[in-house]
C-alpha atoms as a printed R data frame, in Angstrom:
    type eleno elety resid chain resno       x      y      z
1   ATOM     1    CA   MET     A     1   0.000  0.000  0.000
2   ATOM     2    CA   THR     A     2   1.435  3.386 -0.961
3   ATOM     3    CA   SER     A     3   1.843  6.155  1.586
4   ATOM     4    CA   ASP     A     4  -1.067  8.135  0.069
5   ATOM     5    CA   ALA     A     5  -3.330  5.085  0.080
6   ATOM     6    CA   LYS     A     6  -2.390  4.389  3.699
7   ATOM     7    CA   VAL     A     7  -3.234  7.966  4.731
8   ATOM     8    CA   ILE     A     8  -6.553  7.839  2.872
9   ATOM     9    CA   SER     A     9  -7.341  4.506  4.501
10  ATOM    10    CA   GLU     A    10  -6.511  5.854  7.976
11  ATOM    11    CA   VAL     A    11  -8.593  9.007  7.495
12  ATOM    12    CA   THR     A    12 -11.520  7.021  6.112
13  ATOM    13    CA   THR     A    13 -11.331  4.507  8.966
14  ATOM    14    CA   LYS     A    14 -11.196  7.341 11.498
15  ATOM    15    CA   PHE     A    15 -14.248  8.980  9.893
16  ATOM    16    CA   LEU     A    16 -16.201  5.746  9.636
17  ATOM    17    CA   THR     A    17 -15.467  4.866 13.261
18  ATOM    18    CA   SER     A    18 -16.664  8.295 14.356
19  ATOM    19    CA   TYR     A    19 -19.660  8.129 11.997
20  ATOM    20    CA   THR     A    20 -20.710  4.692 13.263
21  ATOM    21    CA   ALA     A    21 -20.382  5.715 16.919
22  ATOM    22    CA   ASP     A    22 -22.318  8.946 16.375
23  ATOM    23    CA   ASN     A    23 -25.133  7.450 14.304
24  ATOM    24    CA   LYS     A    24 -26.106  4.211 16.047
25  ATOM    25    CA   GLN     A    25 -29.588  5.648 16.605
26  ATOM    26    CA   LEU     A    26 -30.263  5.162 12.883
27  ATOM    27    CA   GLN     A    27 -30.151  1.397 13.351
28  ATOM    28    CA   SER     A    28 -33.589  0.239 14.445
29  ATOM    29    CA   PRO     A    29 -33.927 -3.549 14.640
30  ATOM    30    CA   GLY     A    30 -37.213 -4.404 12.937
31  ATOM    31    CA   LEU     A    31 -39.082 -1.236 13.890
32  ATOM    32    CA   SER     A    32 -40.844  0.670 11.147
33  ATOM    33    CA   ARG     A    33 -41.003  3.850 13.249
34  ATOM    34    CA   GLN     A    34 -38.606  5.160 15.846
35  ATOM    35    CA   ASN     A    35 -38.423  8.693 17.177
36  ATOM    36    CA   GLY     A    36 -40.878  9.871 14.521
37  ATOM    37    CA   PHE     A    37 -38.760  8.745 11.562
38  ATOM    38    CA   ARG     A    38 -39.889  6.196  9.008
39  ATOM    39    CA   GLU     A    39 -37.518  3.494  7.830
40  ATOM    40    CA   SER     A    40 -37.459  5.093  4.379
41  ATOM    41    CA   SER     A    41 -36.307  8.350  5.977
42  ATOM    42    CA   ALA     A    42 -33.477  6.498  7.690
43  ATOM    43    CA   GLN     A    43 -32.551  4.796  4.417
44  ATOM    44    CA   THR     A    44 -32.589  8.140  2.609
45  ATOM    45    CA   ALA     A    45 -30.448  9.679  5.338
46  ATOM    46    CA   THR     A    46 -28.029  6.736  5.139
47  ATOM    47    CA   LEU     A    47 -27.731  7.108  1.352
48  ATOM    48    CA   GLU     A    48 -27.099 10.830  1.714
49  ATOM    49    CA   LEU     A    49 -24.449 10.232  4.366
50  ATOM    50    CA   ASN     A    50 -22.775  7.633  2.139
51  ATOM    51    CA   ARG     A    51 -22.715 10.175 -0.718
52  ATOM    52    CA   LYS     A    52 -21.121 12.714  1.619
53  ATOM    53    CA   LEU     A    53 -18.596 10.103  2.754
54  ATOM    54    CA   ASP     A    54 -17.666  9.369 -0.868
55  ATOM    55    CA   LYS     A    55 -17.300 13.085 -1.574
56  ATOM    56    CA   LEU     A    56 -15.109 13.544  1.507
57  ATOM    57    CA   GLY     A    57 -12.972 10.585  0.431
58  ATOM    58    CA   GLU     A    58 -12.421 12.228 -2.947
59  ATOM    59    CA   GLU     A    59 -11.554 15.530 -1.246
60  ATOM    60    CA   VAL     A    60  -9.028 13.747  0.996
61  ATOM    61    CA   LYS     A    61  -7.456 12.089 -2.061
62  ATOM    62    CA   ALA     A    62  -7.195 15.479 -3.783
63  ATOM    63    CA   LEU     A    63  -5.622 17.109 -0.720
64  ATOM    64    CA   VAL     A    64  -3.111 14.277 -0.330
65  ATOM    65    CA   ALA     A    65  -2.306 14.530 -4.050
66  ATOM    66    CA   ASP     A    66  -1.679 18.272 -3.526
67  ATOM    67    CA   GLY     A    67   0.831 17.442 -0.794
68  ATOM    68    CA   TYR     A    68  -1.285 17.961  2.320
69  ATOM    69    CA   ASN     A    69  -0.707 15.669  5.272
70  ATOM    70    CA   PRO     A    70  -3.850 14.838  7.332
71  ATOM    71    CA   GLU     A    71  -1.826 14.405 10.537
72  ATOM    72    CA   GLU     A    72  -0.261 17.831 10.030
73  ATOM    73    CA   LEU     A    73  -3.691 19.351  9.421
74  ATOM    74    CA   ASP     A    74  -5.029 17.692 12.598
75  ATOM    75    CA   ARG     A    75  -2.149 19.209 14.576
76  ATOM    76    CA   HIS     A    76  -2.741 22.624 13.014
77  ATOM    77    CA   ILE     A    77  -6.438 22.479 13.924
78  ATOM    78    CA   SER     A    78  -5.555 21.433 17.468
79  ATOM    79    CA   LEU     A    79  -3.155 24.367 17.793
80  ATOM    80    CA   LEU     A    80  -5.828 26.758 16.498
81  ATOM    81    CA   HIS     A    81  -8.240 25.488 19.179
82  ATOM    82    CA   GLU     A    82  -5.570 26.046 21.829
83  ATOM    83    CA   TYR     A    83  -4.886 29.544 20.489
84  ATOM    84    CA   ASN     A    84  -8.596 30.415 20.598
85  ATOM    85    CA   ASP     A    85  -8.916 29.164 24.174
86  ATOM    86    CA   ILE     A    86  -5.943 31.303 25.259
87  ATOM    87    CA   LYS     A    87  -7.320 34.320 23.369
88  ATOM    88    CA   ASP     A    88 -10.712 33.905 25.080
89  ATOM    89    CA   VAL     A    89  -9.077 33.823 28.517
90  ATOM    90    CA   GLY     A    90  -7.013 36.909 27.672
91  ATOM    91    CA   GLN     A    91 -10.106 38.819 26.553
92  ATOM    92    CA   LEU     A    92 -11.981 37.789 29.670
93  ATOM    93    CA   LEU     A    93  -9.120 38.913 31.931
94  ATOM    94    CA   LEU     A    94  -8.815 42.243 30.124
95  ATOM    95    CA   ALA     A    95 -12.562 42.784 30.433
96  ATOM    96    CA   VAL     A    96 -12.481 41.981 34.185
97  ATOM    97    CA   ILE     A    97  -9.499 44.301 34.775
98  ATOM    98    CA   ARG     A    98 -11.242 47.156 32.950
99  ATOM    99    CA   GLY     A    99 -14.628 46.364 34.453
100 ATOM   100    CA   VAL     A   100 -16.388 46.089 31.086
101 ATOM   101    CA   SER     A   101 -17.898 43.336 28.969
102 ATOM   102    CA   THR     A   102 -15.983 41.586 26.225
103 ATOM   103    CA   LYS     A   103 -18.402 43.166 23.760
104 ATOM   104    CA   ASP     A   104 -17.389 46.614 25.049
105 ATOM   105    CA   LEU     A   105 -13.716 45.694 24.574
106 ATOM   106    CA   TYR     A   106 -14.351 44.899 20.928
107 ATOM   107    CA   ALA     A   107 -16.008 48.296 20.431
108 ATOM   108    CA   GLU     A   108 -13.176 50.065 22.278
109 ATOM   109    CA   PHE     A   109 -10.529 48.466 20.065
110 ATOM   110    CA   ARG     A   110 -12.672 48.889 16.924
111 ATOM   111    CA   LEU     A   111 -12.933 45.152 16.305
112 ATOM   112    CA   GLU     A   112 -15.811 43.277 14.750
113 ATOM   113    CA   LEU     A   113 -17.599 40.897 17.150
114 ATOM   114    CA   ASN     A   114 -16.923 37.982 14.774
115 ATOM   115    CA   ASP     A   115 -13.121 38.557 14.851
């Protein structure tokens, strides 16, 4: 198995494992209705999710072909989450020190609330 194929396989396995764990409620043994959904709705949802999975697999292949490394992207995303957590704490501390809300800080520094 080539390195690219191995990466694609690992990413797909990771996604499928997560998908299966998150969507067990779609499996209803012999019941035609469960939680207000008909079996055909569940089948339609399953088909749609499989289409999305196929599309994501193709996107992963394209990214790997362009030289992206999924492990590196995972690390980058993790670091961005850490950065955002630290930024949130910093904003909160600054707001407490000044005795204003975070929203007021954004106005004071002429920042957009979605920054």
